[in-house]
XYZ file of C-alpha atoms in Angstrom:
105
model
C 0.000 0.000 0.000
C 1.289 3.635 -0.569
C 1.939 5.545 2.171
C -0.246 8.329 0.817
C -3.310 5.525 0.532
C -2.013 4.678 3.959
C -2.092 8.157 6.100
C -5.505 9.204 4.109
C -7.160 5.912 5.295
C -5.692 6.166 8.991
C -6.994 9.537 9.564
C -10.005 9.010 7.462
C -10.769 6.061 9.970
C -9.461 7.718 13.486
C -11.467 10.838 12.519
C -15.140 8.390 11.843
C -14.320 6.107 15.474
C -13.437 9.332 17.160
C -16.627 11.126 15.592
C -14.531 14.088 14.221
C -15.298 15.744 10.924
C -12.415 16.939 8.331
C -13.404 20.331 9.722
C -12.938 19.563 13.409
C -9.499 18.213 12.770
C -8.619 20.960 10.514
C -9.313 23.259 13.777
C -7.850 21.101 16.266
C -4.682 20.439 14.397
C -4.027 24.070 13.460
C -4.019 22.688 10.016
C -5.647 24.204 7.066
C -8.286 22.547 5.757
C -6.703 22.723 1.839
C -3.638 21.145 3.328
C -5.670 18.641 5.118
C -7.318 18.483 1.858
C -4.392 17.243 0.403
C -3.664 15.200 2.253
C -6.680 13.322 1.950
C -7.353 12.541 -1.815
C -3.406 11.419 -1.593
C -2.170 14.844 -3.335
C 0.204 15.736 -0.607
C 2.269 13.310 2.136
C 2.802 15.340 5.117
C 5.780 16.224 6.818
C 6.310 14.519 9.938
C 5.328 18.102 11.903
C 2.199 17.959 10.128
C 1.261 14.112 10.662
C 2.027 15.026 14.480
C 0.274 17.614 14.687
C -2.608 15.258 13.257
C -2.224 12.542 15.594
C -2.104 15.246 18.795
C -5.469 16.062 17.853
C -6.843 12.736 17.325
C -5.463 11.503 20.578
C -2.966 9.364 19.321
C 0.836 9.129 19.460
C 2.915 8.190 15.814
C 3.905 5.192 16.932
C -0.011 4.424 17.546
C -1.007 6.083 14.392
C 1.744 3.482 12.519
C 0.572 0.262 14.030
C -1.077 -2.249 11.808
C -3.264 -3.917 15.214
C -0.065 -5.876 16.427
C -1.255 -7.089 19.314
C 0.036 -10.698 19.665
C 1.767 -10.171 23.056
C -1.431 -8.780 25.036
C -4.015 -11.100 27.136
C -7.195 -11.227 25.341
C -8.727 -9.432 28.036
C -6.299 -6.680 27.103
C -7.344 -7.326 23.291
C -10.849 -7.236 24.373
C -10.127 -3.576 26.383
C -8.301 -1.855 23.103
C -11.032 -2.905 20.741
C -13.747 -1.563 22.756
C -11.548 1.655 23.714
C -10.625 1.856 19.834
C -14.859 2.266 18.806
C -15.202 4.816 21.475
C -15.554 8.498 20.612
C -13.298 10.914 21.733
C -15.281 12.315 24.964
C -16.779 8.472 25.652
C -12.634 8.038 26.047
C -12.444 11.068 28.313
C -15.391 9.975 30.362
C -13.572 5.994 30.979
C -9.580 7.769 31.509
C -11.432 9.530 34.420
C -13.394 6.746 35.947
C -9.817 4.808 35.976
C -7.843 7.293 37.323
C -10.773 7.317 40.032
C -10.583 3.911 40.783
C -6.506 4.252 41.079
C -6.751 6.718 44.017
């Protein structure tokens, strides 16, 4: 797969399980939306600046953004935790970080 094909479906995908339009991410990544634009039909690869910035505001780190579901050393309860954590929006994930760090106190 190119890596163009690659970053456009990533984001494309992050943006519809985080329930975050083009628009939003445009404003929450400081991004333009012709850049993001771009990006998306595969015109433009983005620097790595750019692809941060992108992954800051969908809540996920490069190395996250990168991985292609390698998850063969977790427990499947742990399996069972990221795939239910990975279809939640971006507030239902707010809501469960602050129930945990509740329970950790």
């Amino acid at each position: 797969m190119q890596i163009e094909k690659y970053i456009a479906d990533k984001i494309t995908s992050l943006c519809e399980k985080r329930d975050i339009s083009k628009y939003r991410l445009s404003q929450l990544s400081g991004i333009s939306q012709s850049s993001l634009g771009r990006i998306m039909v595969q015109e433009n690869l983005p620097s790595l600046i750019t692809l941060e910035k992108i992954c800051i505001a969908l809540g996920v780190t490069l190395s996250q953004f990168f991985q292609e579901g390698n998850s063969e050393n977790l427990t499947e309860k742990q399996k069972e935790v990221l795939g239910i954590w990975n279809d939640l929006s971006t507030n239902e994930q707010e809501t469960v970080m602050s129930m945990l760090r509740g329970l950790r106190k």
